PDB file of C-alpha atoms in Angstrom:
ATOM      1  CA  ASP A   1      18.427  -5.652  -8.079  1.00  0.00           C
ATOM      2  CA  LEU A   2      21.152  -4.727  -5.602  1.00  0.00           C
ATOM      3  CA  PRO A   3      24.749  -3.655  -6.233  1.00  0.00           C
ATOM      4  CA  SER A   4      26.071  -6.830  -4.611  1.00  0.00           C
ATOM      5  CA  THR A   5      24.014  -9.069  -6.920  1.00  0.00           C
ATOM      6  CA  ARG A   6      24.903  -7.029 -10.003  1.00  0.00           C
ATOM      7  CA  GLU A   7      28.508  -8.196  -9.607  1.00  0.00           C
ATOM      8  CA  ILE A   8      27.355 -11.533 -11.031  1.00  0.00           C
ATOM      9  CA  LEU A   9      23.742 -11.255 -12.163  1.00  0.00           C
ATOM     10  CA  ARG A  10      22.727  -9.214 -15.196  1.00  0.00           C
ATOM     11  CA  ASP A  11      19.114  -8.418 -15.919  1.00  0.00           C
ATOM     12  CA  GLY A  12      17.915 -10.154 -19.056  1.00  0.00           C
ATOM     13  CA  GLU A  13      21.188 -12.041 -19.531  1.00  0.00           C
ATOM     14  CA  ASN A  14      21.361 -14.457 -16.609  1.00  0.00           C
ATOM     15  CA  ALA A  15      18.621 -13.228 -14.267  1.00  0.00           C
ATOM     16  CA  VAL A  16      15.455 -11.250 -13.888  1.00  0.00           C
ATOM     17  CA  LEU A  17      16.306  -8.440 -11.496  1.00  0.00           C
ATOM     18  CA  VAL A  18      13.563  -6.476  -9.780  1.00  0.00           C
ATOM     19  CA  GLU A  19      13.356  -3.414  -7.574  1.00  0.00           C
ATOM     20  CA  PRO A  20      14.184  -4.393  -3.963  1.00  0.00           C
ATOM     21  CA  ASP A  21      11.449  -4.187  -1.333  1.00  0.00           C
ATOM     22  CA  ASP A  22       8.749  -4.057  -4.015  1.00  0.00           C
ATOM     23  CA  PRO A  23       6.366  -7.017  -3.838  1.00  0.00           C
ATOM     24  CA  LYS A  24       4.636  -5.988  -7.073  1.00  0.00           C
ATOM     25  CA  ALA A  25       7.957  -5.905  -8.930  1.00  0.00           C
ATOM     26  CA  LEU A  26       8.819  -9.318  -7.516  1.00  0.00           C
ATOM     27  CA  ALA A  27       5.459 -10.708  -8.629  1.00  0.00           C
ATOM     28  CA  GLN A  28       5.994  -9.274 -12.115  1.00  0.00           C
ATOM     29  CA  GLY A  29       9.469 -10.807 -12.330  1.00  0.00           C
ATOM     30  CA  ILE A  30       8.108 -14.202 -11.335  1.00  0.00           C
ATOM     31  CA  ARG A  31       5.232 -13.789 -13.777  1.00  0.00           C
ATOM     32  CA  GLN A  32       7.697 -13.081 -16.609  1.00  0.00           C
ATOM     33  CA  VAL A  33       9.486 -16.359 -16.041  1.00  0.00           C
ATOM     34  CA  LEU A  34       6.277 -18.343 -15.618  1.00  0.00           C
ATOM     35  CA  GLU A  35       4.791 -16.913 -18.800  1.00  0.00           C
ATOM     36  CA  MET A  36       7.958 -17.611 -20.816  1.00  0.00           C
ATOM     37  CA  PRO A  37       9.430 -20.819 -19.367  1.00  0.00           C
ATOM     38  CA  ASP A  38      11.899 -21.254 -22.249  1.00  0.00           C
ATOM     39  CA  ARG A  39      13.323 -17.829 -21.444  1.00  0.00           C
ATOM     40  CA  GLY A  40      13.559 -18.785 -17.777  1.00  0.00           C
ATOM     41  CA  TRP A  41      15.540 -21.894 -18.689  1.00  0.00           C
ATOM     42  CA  GLN A  42      17.856 -19.812 -20.891  1.00  0.00           C
ATOM     43  CA  LEU A  43      18.506 -17.390 -18.030  1.00  0.00           C
ATOM     44  CA  ALA A  44      19.126 -20.264 -15.624  1.00  0.00           C
ATOM     45  CA  ALA A  45      21.514 -22.005 -18.020  1.00  0.00           C
ATOM     46  CA  GLN A  46      23.493 -18.800 -18.547  1.00  0.00           C
ATOM     47  CA  ALA A  47      23.589 -18.108 -14.798  1.00  0.00           C
ATOM     48  CA  TYR A  48      24.922 -21.610 -14.169  1.00  0.00           C
ATOM     49  CA  GLN A  49      27.578 -21.176 -16.834  1.00  0.00           C
ATOM     50  CA  ASP A  50      28.574 -17.794 -15.403  1.00  0.00           C
ATOM     51  CA  VAL A  51      29.090 -19.078 -11.856  1.00  0.00           C
ATOM     52  CA  THR A  52      31.052 -22.231 -12.654  1.00  0.00           C
ATOM     53  CA  THR A  53      34.296 -20.289 -12.229  1.00  0.00           C
ATOM     54  CA  LEU A  54      33.212 -18.618  -8.995  1.00  0.00           C
ATOM     55  CA  THR A  55      34.677 -21.068  -6.495  1.00  0.00           C
ATOM     56  CA  TRP A  56      36.454 -20.493  -3.202  1.00  0.00           C
ATOM     57  CA  ALA A  57      39.617 -21.987  -4.688  1.00  0.00           C
ATOM     58  CA  ARG A  58      39.506 -19.535  -7.617  1.00  0.00           C
ATOM     59  CA  ARG A  59      38.840 -16.639  -5.248  1.00  0.00           C
ATOM     60  CA  ALA A  60      41.791 -17.623  -3.044  1.00  0.00           C
ATOM     61  CA  ALA A  61      44.057 -17.914  -6.090  1.00  0.00           C
ATOM     62  CA  ASN A  62      42.998 -14.445  -7.269  1.00  0.00           C
ATOM     63  CA  ILE A  63      43.701 -12.962  -3.833  1.00  0.00           C
ATOM     64  CA  LEU A  64      47.115 -14.634  -3.656  1.00  0.00           C
ATOM     65  CA  ALA A  65      47.965 -13.411  -7.133  1.00  0.00           C
ATOM     66  CA  PHE A  66      46.854  -9.902  -6.197  1.00  0.00           C
ATOM     67  CA  VAL A  67      49.091  -9.755  -3.121  1.00  0.00           C
ATOM     68  CA  GLY A  68      52.001 -11.310  -4.990  1.00  0.00           C
ATOM     69  CA  ALA A  69      52.152 -14.530  -3.014  1.00  0.00           C
ATOM     70  CA  ASN A  70      51.984 -16.693  -6.097  1.00  0.00           C
TER      71      ASN A  70
END
């Protein structure tokens, strides 16, 4: 659970986010997914769907559009 990951990952929607530098929190997050594998698959499927548009080509196009080079 870091600001840089929250740009894409959302706890309970497409990921299980845990407190950074907390091994117990990490273990609990892993345990959640292992105890509810269907939920883990749902999170993974949503994460995959969310990142399909996050390509270098799309990023470059957005930057070019932003600076008016399009």
